[in-house]
mmCIF file of C-alpha atoms in Angstrom:
data_model
loop_
_atom_site.group_PDB
_atom_site.id
_atom_site.type_symbol
_atom_site.label_atom_id
_atom_site.label_comp_id
_atom_site.label_asym_id
_atom_site.label_seq_id
_atom_site.Cartn_x
_atom_site.Cartn_y
_atom_site.Cartn_z
ATOM 1 C CA MET A 1 152.981 64.792 -21.232
ATOM 2 C CA GLU A 2 152.783 61.192 -22.368
ATOM 3 C CA LYS A 3 152.899 58.879 -19.210
ATOM 4 C CA VAL A 4 154.203 55.300 -19.441
ATOM 5 C CA ILE A 5 155.719 52.884 -17.061
ATOM 6 C CA LEU A 6 159.228 51.718 -17.738
ATOM 7 C CA ALA A 7 160.056 48.242 -16.346
ATOM 8 C CA ARG A 8 163.656 46.958 -16.173
ATOM 9 C CA ILE A 9 164.768 43.290 -16.308
ATOM 10 C CA GLY A 10 168.001 41.878 -14.642
ATOM 11 C CA GLU A 11 168.856 38.140 -15.069
ATOM 12 C CA ILE A 12 166.979 37.768 -18.274
ATOM 13 C CA ALA A 13 169.388 39.856 -19.993
ATOM 14 C CA LEU A 14 172.180 37.287 -19.451
ATOM 15 C CA LYS A 15 170.315 34.674 -21.493
ATOM 16 C CA GLY A 16 171.521 33.633 -24.831
ATOM 17 C CA LEU A 17 169.600 32.142 -27.844
ATOM 18 C CA ASN A 18 166.477 31.354 -25.708
ATOM 19 C CA ARG A 19 166.151 34.908 -24.448
ATOM 20 C CA SER A 20 162.954 35.633 -26.382
ATOM 21 C CA VAL A 21 161.294 32.775 -24.734
ATOM 22 C CA PHE A 22 161.842 34.475 -21.296
ATOM 23 C CA GLU A 23 160.914 37.997 -22.521
ATOM 24 C CA GLN A 24 157.663 36.775 -24.152
ATOM 25 C CA ARG A 25 156.676 34.920 -20.802
ATOM 26 C CA LEU A 26 157.445 38.018 -18.798
ATOM 27 C CA ALA A 27 155.358 40.129 -21.093
ATOM 28 C CA ARG A 28 152.588 37.573 -20.652
ATOM 29 C CA ASN A 29 152.894 37.749 -16.892
ATOM 30 C CA MET A 30 152.857 41.415 -17.010
ATOM 31 C CA ARG A 31 149.661 41.515 -18.924
ATOM 32 C CA ALA A 32 148.081 39.194 -16.492
ATOM 33 C CA ALA A 33 149.018 41.312 -13.426
ATOM 34 C CA LEU A 34 147.550 44.537 -15.353
ATOM 35 C CA SER A 35 144.555 42.758 -16.524
ATOM 36 C CA ASP A 36 142.095 45.009 -14.657
ATOM 37 C CA CYS A 37 144.143 48.252 -14.731
ATOM 38 C CA GLY A 38 142.794 49.399 -18.160
ATOM 39 C CA ALA A 39 143.986 48.755 -21.681
ATOM 40 C CA CYS A 40 147.582 49.068 -22.577
ATOM 41 C CA HIS A 41 150.249 48.055 -24.968
ATOM 42 C CA ILE A 42 153.495 46.275 -23.605
ATOM 43 C CA ARG A 43 156.655 46.216 -25.941
ATOM 44 C CA TRP A 44 160.298 45.721 -24.838
ATOM 45 C CA SER A 45 163.611 46.724 -26.137
ATOM 46 C CA GLN A 46 167.156 46.867 -24.866
ATOM 47 C CA SER A 47 166.433 45.365 -21.609
ATOM 48 C CA ARG A 48 163.579 47.609 -21.023
ATOM 49 C CA TYR A 49 159.715 46.882 -21.108
ATOM 50 C CA TYR A 50 157.287 49.968 -21.823
ATOM 51 C CA VAL A 51 153.656 49.772 -20.553
ATOM 52 C CA GLU A 52 151.915 52.433 -22.786
ATOM 53 C CA PRO A 53 148.413 53.146 -21.765
ATOM 54 C CA GLU A 54 145.694 53.077 -24.445
ATOM 55 C CA THR A 55 142.930 54.643 -22.284
ATOM 56 C CA GLU A 56 142.742 57.818 -20.184
ATOM 57 C CA ASN A 57 141.460 55.980 -17.140
ATOM 58 C CA PHE A 58 144.577 53.638 -16.951
ATOM 59 C CA ASP A 59 145.042 52.932 -13.223
ATOM 60 C CA PHE A 60 148.838 53.913 -12.881
ATOM 61 C CA GLU A 61 149.107 53.449 -9.060
ATOM 62 C CA THR A 62 147.476 49.976 -9.189
ATOM 63 C CA ALA A 63 149.745 48.998 -12.223
ATOM 64 C CA LEU A 64 152.960 50.111 -10.427
ATOM 65 C CA GLU A 65 151.987 48.122 -7.371
ATOM 66 C CA ARG A 66 151.264 45.011 -9.381
ATOM 67 C CA LEU A 67 154.317 45.189 -11.663
ATOM 68 C CA SER A 68 156.685 45.743 -8.505
ATOM 69 C CA GLY A 69 155.641 42.232 -7.487
ATOM 70 C CA VAL A 70 156.220 40.439 -10.896
ATOM 71 C CA PHE A 71 159.132 38.116 -10.985
ATOM 72 C CA GLY A 72 161.733 38.657 -13.703
ATOM 73 C CA LEU A 73 161.507 42.546 -13.260
ATOM 74 C CA VAL A 74 164.041 44.366 -11.000
ATOM 75 C CA SER A 75 162.474 47.789 -10.977
ATOM 76 C CA VAL A 76 159.791 49.808 -12.459
ATOM 77 C CA SER A 77 159.333 53.692 -12.890
ATOM 78 C CA PRO A 78 156.437 56.098 -13.757
ATOM 79 C CA ALA A 79 157.985 57.994 -16.651
ATOM 80 C CA TYR A 80 157.111 60.578 -19.276
ATOM 81 C CA ALA A 81 158.035 60.161 -23.010
ATOM 82 C CA THR A 82 158.906 62.548 -25.547
ATOM 83 C CA ARG A 83 160.674 62.633 -28.986
ATOM 84 C CA SER A 84 164.578 62.105 -28.819
ATOM 85 C CA GLU A 85 165.199 65.816 -29.741
ATOM 86 C CA TYR A 86 167.009 68.150 -27.389
ATOM 87 C CA SER A 87 164.394 70.866 -27.460
ATOM 88 C CA ASP A 88 161.689 68.203 -26.542
ATOM 89 C CA ILE A 89 163.807 66.672 -23.855
ATOM 90 C CA SER A 90 164.561 70.237 -22.349
ATOM 91 C CA THR A 91 160.753 71.113 -22.394
ATOM 92 C CA LEU A 92 159.641 67.842 -20.734
ATOM 93 C CA ALA A 93 162.396 68.158 -18.196
ATOM 94 C CA LYS A 94 161.185 71.567 -17.026
ATOM 95 C CA GLU A 95 157.430 70.170 -16.736
ATOM 96 C CA VAL A 96 158.533 67.256 -14.718
ATOM 97 C CA VAL A 97 160.686 69.071 -12.460
ATOM 98 C CA ARG A 98 158.092 71.944 -11.798
ATOM 99 C CA ASN A 99 155.616 69.010 -10.687
ATOM 100 C CA ILE A 100 158.342 67.823 -8.244
ATOM 101 C CA LEU A 101 158.936 71.347 -7.012
ATOM 102 C CA ASP A 102 155.288 72.112 -6.588
ATOM 103 C CA GLY A 103 154.910 68.826 -4.448
ATOM 104 C CA GLY A 104 157.689 69.893 -2.273
ATOM 105 C CA SER A 105 156.514 73.441 -1.879
ATOM 106 C CA LYS A 106 153.251 72.165 -0.626
ATOM 107 C CA ALA A 107 155.138 70.319 2.039
ATOM 108 C CA GLY A 108 156.795 73.619 3.056
ATOM 109 C CA LYS A 109 160.175 73.163 1.325
ATOM 110 C CA THR A 110 161.501 76.362 -0.387
ATOM 111 C CA GLU A 111 165.042 75.342 -1.727
ATOM 112 C CA PHE A 112 165.798 72.115 -3.790
ATOM 113 C CA THR A 113 168.805 70.283 -5.097
ATOM 114 C CA PHE A 114 169.099 67.873 -7.758
ATOM 115 C CA LYS A 115 171.314 66.062 -10.118
ATOM 116 C CA ILE A 116 170.748 64.365 -13.432
ATOM 117 C CA GLU A 117 171.597 60.956 -14.693
ATOM 118 C CA THR A 118 171.523 60.336 -18.503
ATOM 119 C CA LYS A 119 171.761 56.995 -20.506
ATOM 120 C CA ARG A 120 171.937 57.546 -24.222
ATOM 121 C CA GLY A 121 170.777 54.194 -25.799
ATOM 122 C CA LEU A 122 170.441 56.079 -29.170
ATOM 123 C CA LYS A 123 174.041 56.408 -30.358
ATOM 124 C CA THR A 124 172.917 58.645 -33.341
ATOM 125 C CA PHE A 125 171.958 61.235 -30.891
ATOM 126 C CA PRO A 126 174.388 64.234 -31.410
ATOM 127 C CA MET A 127 175.285 64.673 -27.659
ATOM 128 C CA THR A 128 177.005 62.381 -25.234
ATOM 129 C CA SER A 129 175.321 61.247 -21.865
ATOM 130 C CA PRO A 130 177.378 63.870 -19.765
ATOM 131 C CA GLU A 131 176.719 66.488 -22.216
ATOM 132 C CA ILE A 132 172.881 65.983 -22.142
ATOM 133 C CA SER A 133 173.131 65.975 -18.249
ATOM 134 C CA SER A 134 175.192 69.295 -18.135
ATOM 135 C CA GLU A 135 173.018 71.145 -20.816
ATOM 136 C CA ILE A 136 169.613 70.021 -19.309
ATOM 137 C CA GLY A 137 170.980 70.841 -15.778
ATOM 138 C CA GLY A 138 171.885 74.280 -17.006
ATOM 139 C CA ASP A 139 168.474 74.943 -18.501
ATOM 140 C CA LEU A 140 166.746 73.786 -15.268
ATOM 141 C CA VAL A 141 168.915 76.150 -13.031
ATOM 142 C CA GLU A 142 168.064 79.093 -15.364
ATOM 143 C CA THR A 143 164.444 78.267 -15.168
ATOM 144 C CA PHE A 144 163.936 77.737 -11.360
ATOM 145 C CA GLU A 145 165.565 80.160 -8.991
ATOM 146 C CA ASN A 146 165.193 77.904 -5.945
ATOM 147 C CA LEU A 147 166.889 74.757 -7.654
ATOM 148 C CA HIS A 148 170.624 74.047 -7.256
ATOM 149 C CA VAL A 149 172.802 71.204 -8.344
ATOM 150 C CA ASP A 150 174.269 68.787 -5.683
ATOM 151 C CA VAL A 151 175.798 65.667 -7.173
ATOM 152 C CA ASN A 152 176.380 63.864 -3.789
ATOM 153 C CA HIS A 153 173.101 64.339 -1.678
ATOM 154 C CA PRO A 154 170.471 65.766 -4.041
ATOM 155 C CA ASP A 155 166.858 66.082 -2.951
ATOM 156 C CA PHE A 156 165.946 64.206 -6.109
ATOM 157 C CA ILE A 157 167.541 62.884 -9.255
ATOM 158 C CA LEU A 158 166.125 63.328 -12.731
ATOM 159 C CA TYR A 159 166.839 60.468 -14.906
ATOM 160 C CA ILE A 160 166.845 60.656 -18.595
ATOM 161 C CA GLU A 161 167.062 57.757 -21.046
ATOM 162 C CA VAL A 162 167.500 58.626 -24.726
ATOM 163 C CA ARG A 163 166.433 55.712 -26.932
ATOM 164 C CA GLU A 164 163.924 55.642 -29.823
ATOM 165 C CA ALA A 165 161.971 58.067 -27.659
ATOM 166 C CA ALA A 166 163.291 59.890 -24.622
ATOM 167 C CA TYR A 167 162.014 58.946 -21.212
ATOM 168 C CA LEU A 168 162.203 61.134 -17.959
ATOM 169 C CA TYR A 169 161.531 60.028 -14.508
ATOM 170 C CA SER A 170 162.530 60.550 -10.829
ATOM 171 C CA GLU A 171 161.302 57.468 -8.918
ATOM 172 C CA ILE A 172 162.669 53.940 -9.217
ATOM 173 C CA ILE A 173 160.563 51.373 -7.357
ATOM 174 C CA GLU A 174 162.128 47.996 -6.593
ATOM 175 C CA ALA A 175 160.759 44.867 -8.017
ATOM 176 C CA PRO A 176 161.775 41.176 -6.804
ATOM 177 C CA GLY A 177 163.905 40.184 -9.788
ATOM 178 C CA GLY A 178 164.436 36.493 -10.480
ATOM 179 C CA MET A 179 162.852 34.599 -13.501
ATOM 180 C CA PRO A 180 159.440 34.857 -14.946
ATOM 181 C CA THR A 181 156.867 32.576 -13.401
ATOM 182 C CA GLY A 182 156.327 29.570 -15.495
ATOM 183 C CA THR A 183 159.684 29.419 -17.285
ATOM 184 C CA ASN A 184 161.125 26.715 -15.053
ATOM 185 C CA GLY A 185 158.596 24.075 -14.553
ATOM 186 C CA LYS A 186 156.127 23.305 -11.763
ATOM 187 C CA ALA A 187 156.433 22.127 -8.211
ATOM 188 C CA CYS A 188 154.185 21.454 -5.225
ATOM 189 C CA LEU A 189 154.591 23.447 -2.032
ATOM 190 C CA LEU A 190 153.769 21.796 1.329
ATOM 191 C CA ILE A 191 152.254 24.697 3.128
ATOM 192 C CA SER A 192 151.522 24.867 6.739
ATOM 193 C CA GLY A 193 150.215 27.835 8.768
ATOM 194 C CA GLY A 194 153.624 28.894 9.863
ATOM 195 C CA ILE A 195 156.383 31.413 8.756
ATOM 196 C CA ASP A 196 158.569 29.177 6.791
ATOM 197 C CA SER A 197 156.715 27.419 4.136
ATOM 198 C CA PRO A 198 155.087 30.530 2.449
ATOM 199 C CA VAL A 199 158.671 32.114 2.157
ATOM 200 C CA ALA A 200 159.872 28.847 0.640
ATOM 201 C CA GLY A 201 157.067 29.006 -1.882
ATOM 202 C CA TYR A 202 157.959 32.684 -2.698
ATOM 203 C CA MET A 203 161.694 32.036 -3.119
ATOM 204 C CA ILE A 204 161.098 28.907 -5.447
ATOM 205 C CA ALA A 205 158.602 30.758 -7.378
ATOM 206 C CA LYS A 206 161.174 33.692 -7.866
ATOM 207 C CA ARG A 207 163.153 31.269 -9.660
ATOM 208 C CA GLY A 208 160.455 30.874 -12.349
ATOM 209 C CA VAL A 209 158.642 27.810 -10.809
ATOM 210 C CA SER A 210 154.815 27.601 -11.026
ATOM 211 C CA LEU A 211 153.190 26.332 -7.850
ATOM 212 C CA CYS A 212 150.410 24.251 -6.520
ATOM 213 C CA ALA A 213 150.209 23.667 -2.906
ATOM 214 C CA VAL A 214 149.224 20.957 -0.303
ATOM 215 C CA HIS A 215 147.941 21.474 3.110
ATOM 216 C CA PHE A 216 147.403 18.841 5.595
ATOM 217 C CA TYR A 217 144.339 19.438 7.767
ATOM 218 C CA SER A 218 143.468 17.634 11.030
ATOM 219 C CA TYR A 219 139.941 18.661 11.943
ATOM 220 C CA PRO A 220 138.534 18.818 14.629
ATOM 221 C CA TYR A 221 142.179 19.270 16.305
ATOM 222 C CA THR A 222 142.715 22.146 13.968
ATOM 223 C CA SER A 223 140.024 24.699 13.462
ATOM 224 C CA GLU A 224 138.261 26.057 10.408
ATOM 225 C CA ARG A 225 140.157 29.327 11.159
ATOM 226 C CA ALA A 226 143.451 27.578 10.794
ATOM 227 C CA LYS A 227 142.448 26.386 7.407
ATOM 228 C CA ASP A 228 141.385 29.885 6.571
ATOM 229 C CA LYS A 229 144.582 31.082 7.574
ATOM 230 C CA VAL A 230 146.562 28.889 5.149
ATOM 231 C CA VAL A 231 143.987 29.861 2.299
ATOM 232 C CA GLU A 232 145.101 33.446 3.071
ATOM 233 C CA LEU A 233 148.862 32.629 3.035
ATOM 234 C CA ALA A 234 148.285 30.758 -0.426
ATOM 235 C CA ARG A 235 146.634 33.793 -1.760
ATOM 236 C CA ILE A 236 149.374 36.051 -0.693
ATOM 237 C CA VAL A 237 152.108 33.848 -2.240
ATOM 238 C CA GLY A 238 149.731 33.419 -5.373
ATOM 239 C CA ARG A 239 150.008 37.238 -5.939
ATOM 240 C CA TYR A 240 153.783 36.632 -6.947
ATOM 241 C CA SER A 241 153.332 33.276 -8.549
ATOM 242 C CA GLY A 242 150.371 33.883 -10.774
ATOM 243 C CA GLY A 243 147.755 32.073 -8.429
ATOM 244 C CA ILE A 244 147.796 28.875 -6.515
ATOM 245 C CA LYS A 245 145.704 25.714 -6.661
ATOM 246 C CA LEU A 246 145.549 24.623 -2.988
ATOM 247 C CA LEU A 247 144.821 21.015 -2.110
ATOM 248 C CA VAL A 248 143.653 20.522 1.434
ATOM 249 C CA VAL A 249 144.229 16.910 2.711
ATOM 250 C CA PRO A 250 142.229 15.437 5.535
ATOM 251 C CA PHE A 251 144.992 14.127 7.579
ATOM 252 C CA THR A 252 143.304 13.340 11.024
ATOM 253 C CA GLU A 253 143.197 9.572 10.654
ATOM 254 C CA VAL A 254 146.711 9.301 9.573
ATOM 255 C CA GLN A 255 147.927 11.066 12.599
ATOM 256 C CA LEU A 256 145.537 9.203 15.046
ATOM 257 C CA ALA A 257 146.810 5.982 13.650
ATOM 258 C CA ILE A 258 150.561 7.031 14.295
ATOM 259 C CA ASP A 259 149.493 8.130 17.724
ATOM 260 C CA SER A 260 147.821 4.960 18.628
ATOM 261 C CA ASN A 261 150.271 2.481 17.119
ATOM 262 C CA CYS A 262 153.840 3.747 16.781
ATOM 263 C CA ARG A 263 156.479 5.048 19.169
ATOM 264 C CA GLU A 264 155.824 8.551 20.181
ATOM 265 C CA GLU A 265 159.454 9.768 19.668
ATOM 266 C CA LEU A 266 159.324 8.738 16.019
ATOM 267 C CA SER A 267 155.892 10.190 15.294
ATOM 268 C CA THR A 268 157.073 13.394 13.704
ATOM 269 C CA VAL A 269 159.175 11.722 11.132
ATOM 270 C CA LEU A 270 156.402 9.069 10.551
ATOM 271 C CA MET A 271 153.951 11.948 9.957
ATOM 272 C CA ARG A 272 156.354 13.762 7.648
ATOM 273 C CA ARG A 273 156.945 10.717 5.529
ATOM 274 C CA SER A 274 153.299 10.085 5.109
ATOM 275 C CA MET A 275 152.875 13.802 4.123
ATOM 276 C CA MET A 276 155.613 13.360 1.484
ATOM 277 C CA ARG A 277 153.938 10.238 0.082
ATOM 278 C CA ILE A 278 150.500 11.944 -0.403
ATOM 279 C CA ALA A 279 152.023 15.194 -1.558
ATOM 280 C CA GLU A 280 154.007 13.319 -4.195
ATOM 281 C CA ARG A 281 150.862 11.634 -5.482
ATOM 282 C CA ALA A 282 149.152 15.076 -5.641
ATOM 283 C CA ALA A 283 152.169 16.636 -7.329
ATOM 284 C CA ARG A 284 152.217 14.016 -10.113
ATOM 285 C CA LYS A 285 148.446 14.418 -10.697
ATOM 286 C CA ASN A 286 148.860 18.256 -11.054
ATOM 287 C CA GLY A 287 151.950 18.036 -13.334
ATOM 288 C CA CYS A 288 154.508 19.013 -10.775
ATOM 289 C CA SER A 289 158.183 17.755 -10.957
ATOM 290 C CA ALA A 290 159.384 18.350 -7.427
ATOM 291 C CA LEU A 291 158.087 18.972 -3.856
ATOM 292 C CA VAL A 292 159.029 22.126 -1.937
ATOM 293 C CA THR A 293 159.241 22.562 1.899
ATOM 294 C CA GLY A 294 160.015 25.274 4.430
ATOM 295 C CA GLU A 295 162.473 23.083 6.283
ATOM 296 C CA SER A 296 165.851 24.561 7.644
ATOM 297 C CA VAL A 297 168.727 22.362 9.005
ATOM 298 C CA GLY A 298 168.506 22.108 12.882
ATOM 299 C CA GLN A 299 165.505 24.396 13.339
ATOM 300 C CA VAL A 300 163.394 21.783 14.951
ATOM 301 C CA ALA A 301 163.729 17.909 15.835
ATOM 302 C CA SER A 302 162.429 17.013 12.543
ATOM 303 C CA GLN A 303 164.974 18.982 10.547
ATOM 304 C CA THR A 304 168.156 17.193 11.584
ATOM 305 C CA MET A 305 170.325 15.818 8.871
ATOM 306 C CA GLN A 306 169.162 12.325 10.032
ATOM 307 C CA ALA A 307 165.468 13.167 10.168
ATOM 308 C CA LEU A 308 165.531 14.722 6.719
ATOM 309 C CA TYR A 309 167.215 11.767 5.269
ATOM 310 C CA CYS A 310 164.314 9.572 6.556
ATOM 311 C CA THR A 311 161.744 11.954 5.260
ATOM 312 C CA ASP A 312 163.228 12.134 1.776
ATOM 313 C CA ASN A 313 163.512 8.390 1.546
ATOM 314 C CA ALA A 314 159.644 8.347 1.579
ATOM 315 C CA ALA A 315 159.599 10.394 -1.811
ATOM 316 C CA ASP A 316 160.806 9.420 -5.299
ATOM 317 C CA MET A 317 160.803 12.921 -6.852
ATOM 318 C CA PRO A 318 163.143 15.672 -5.789
ATOM 319 C CA VAL A 319 162.664 17.641 -2.563
ATOM 320 C CA PHE A 320 163.569 21.447 -2.830
ATOM 321 C CA ARG A 321 164.274 23.244 0.456
ATOM 322 C CA PRO A 322 164.863 27.024 -0.536
ATOM 323 C CA LEU A 323 165.480 27.808 3.173
ATOM 324 C CA ILE A 324 167.627 25.050 4.138
ATOM 325 C CA GLY A 325 170.700 27.247 5.184
ATOM 326 C CA MET A 326 168.817 30.251 6.533
ATOM 327 C CA ASP A 327 168.240 31.167 10.066
ATOM 328 C CA LYS A 328 164.854 32.164 11.530
ATOM 329 C CA MET A 329 165.706 35.943 11.480
ATOM 330 C CA GLU A 330 166.496 35.852 7.784
ATOM 331 C CA VAL A 331 163.300 34.047 7.139
ATOM 332 C CA VAL A 332 161.164 36.371 9.121
ATOM 333 C CA ALA A 333 162.665 39.234 7.299
ATOM 334 C CA VAL A 334 161.612 37.890 3.910
ATOM 335 C CA ALA A 335 158.164 37.110 5.386
ATOM 336 C CA ARG A 336 157.698 40.779 6.453
ATOM 337 C CA ARG A 337 158.899 41.956 3.017
ATOM 338 C CA ILE A 338 156.373 39.791 1.110
ATOM 339 C CA GLY A 339 153.434 40.258 3.432
ATOM 340 C CA THR A 340 152.967 36.715 4.913
ATOM 341 C CA PHE A 341 154.301 37.412 8.516
ATOM 342 C CA GLU A 342 151.230 38.992 10.091
ATOM 343 C CA THR A 343 149.093 36.105 8.950
ATOM 344 C CA SER A 344 151.478 33.387 9.710
ATOM 345 C CA ILE A 345 151.762 34.415 13.417
ATOM 346 C CA LEU A 346 147.974 34.370 13.848
ATOM 347 C CA PRO A 347 147.397 31.895 16.926
ATOM 348 C CA TYR A 348 145.735 28.991 15.132
ATOM 349 C CA GLU A 349 147.484 25.648 15.261
ATOM 350 C CA ASP A 350 148.221 23.382 12.369
ATOM 351 C CA CYS A 351 148.505 19.631 12.293
ATOM 352 C CA CYS A 352 152.227 19.498 13.001
ATOM 353 C CA THR A 353 152.026 21.620 16.129
ATOM 354 C CA VAL A 354 148.905 19.635 17.653
ATOM 355 C CA PHE A 355 150.564 16.256 17.664
ATOM 356 C CA THR A 356 154.159 17.091 18.514
ATOM 357 C CA PRO A 357 155.714 14.473 20.836
ATOM 358 C CA LYS A 358 157.241 15.662 23.974
ATOM 359 C CA HIS A 359 160.642 14.197 23.315
ATOM 360 C CA PRO A 360 161.066 13.731 19.609
ATOM 361 C CA LYS A 361 163.968 11.608 18.443
ATOM 362 C CA THR A 362 166.457 13.820 16.647
ATOM 363 C CA ARG A 363 168.692 11.191 15.045
ATOM 364 C CA PRO A 364 166.236 8.400 13.856
ATOM 365 C CA SER A 365 167.578 5.631 11.777
ATOM 366 C CA LEU A 366 165.884 4.595 8.465
ATOM 367 C CA ASN A 367 165.459 0.987 9.584
ATOM 368 C CA GLU A 368 163.770 1.702 12.870
ATOM 369 C CA VAL A 369 161.303 4.155 10.986
ATOM 370 C CA LEU A 370 160.473 1.505 8.407
ATOM 371 C CA GLU A 371 159.773 -1.039 11.250
ATOM 372 C CA GLU A 372 157.399 1.405 12.862
ATOM 373 C CA GLU A 373 155.527 1.921 9.584
ATOM 374 C CA LYS A 374 154.621 -1.751 9.527
ATOM 375 C CA LYS A 375 152.338 -0.956 12.652
ATOM 376 C CA ALA A 376 149.694 0.800 10.800
ATOM 377 C CA ASP A 377 147.937 0.633 7.406
ATOM 378 C CA PHE A 378 149.616 3.748 6.026
ATOM 379 C CA ALA A 379 148.787 2.836 2.353
ATOM 380 C CA GLY A 380 145.083 2.521 3.046
ATOM 381 C CA LEU A 381 144.906 5.540 5.270
ATOM 382 C CA GLU A 382 146.858 7.746 2.894
ATOM 383 C CA ASP A 383 144.658 6.585 0.032
ATOM 384 C CA THR A 384 141.565 7.551 1.808
ATOM 385 C CA ALA A 385 143.149 10.955 2.607
ATOM 386 C CA PHE A 386 144.115 11.512 -1.074
ATOM 387 C CA ARG A 387 140.559 10.817 -2.429
ATOM 388 C CA GLY A 388 139.313 13.262 0.289
ATOM 389 C CA ILE A 389 141.311 16.169 -0.914
ATOM 390 C CA GLU A 390 139.442 19.612 -1.122
ATOM 391 C CA VAL A 391 140.556 21.877 -4.005
ATOM 392 C CA ILE A 392 140.619 25.670 -3.437
ATOM 393 C CA HIS A 393 141.743 28.234 -5.987
ATOM 394 C CA CYS A 394 143.714 31.037 -4.494
#
């Protein structure tokens, strides 16, 4: 049996004259994801990608895991290929089902039910999809005495796709969908050690956006382990987005200046504005067209409409907030799914929590914030912080 991986696209299929740009980029991203799995050939036809191994030691399990995290794909399946001839399809179906039954028998099961779902993409094939399902199903029932048809609640489904070749499989592994990374520009993610910002990075990357990231580090008020935590979060998000260049900004002096010179109740919004200015400068240097944050309306004091207005006023480039309308439980669910949650809840404080005021002002006005900024040399402090950036490739 010739084993291949069949991968399916979703949104890309709706594209028009520029569809080939997205298809080529997705193929490139797939090759990058499979770079250490062994030699293979990737081709695409009729909304399907086919990963065809060129060596016997191709790592199928790792390849399936990698592809299930590639943006642009909606699902992947380990499949078997044969000629688009009925006799070949029937023979292969018996081999595939025999393997399934053998696996179930080892677990103690004696009777099995199944159904067949067929897609006939090759319109010159002399049988319709229902006819193929019916005939192959009959062949299987005659071959295996402990196998019975159940179209409502089968133990397994045998999928048959008849195209230029025939492909048979029984497993469909969900992939994230979205658009291929790199097809919709580049943005700079403001990443903390919390739950929200890594999820925001994942969600904007899912729309085809490449990422770099900025983290504000307040040593010695935040520990080295706190920075390591953020590096790990960037690495996890980078699995989906094709890697992340992490820029670690030494932010202690800015926060100390705010703490010493400015009104405590405005310190959070002043800190956020300073972060925006530094992040925008870093973003432009790294070819980014927008900033991305993990803010959600009303979640904390700095995320009221008035506070967000004051924050955005500090930046000239667009600020994207993928989580803006989500509640915490929705964000946590995504964090668990993408693998960032357990790292995010490690008990190492970041700079935002260390200098949090006791009673932050929830409805600051821009005029009073601008007046407070006159009390410290923000331009000089931010320039020093920018020049002290540490670069980590995740």
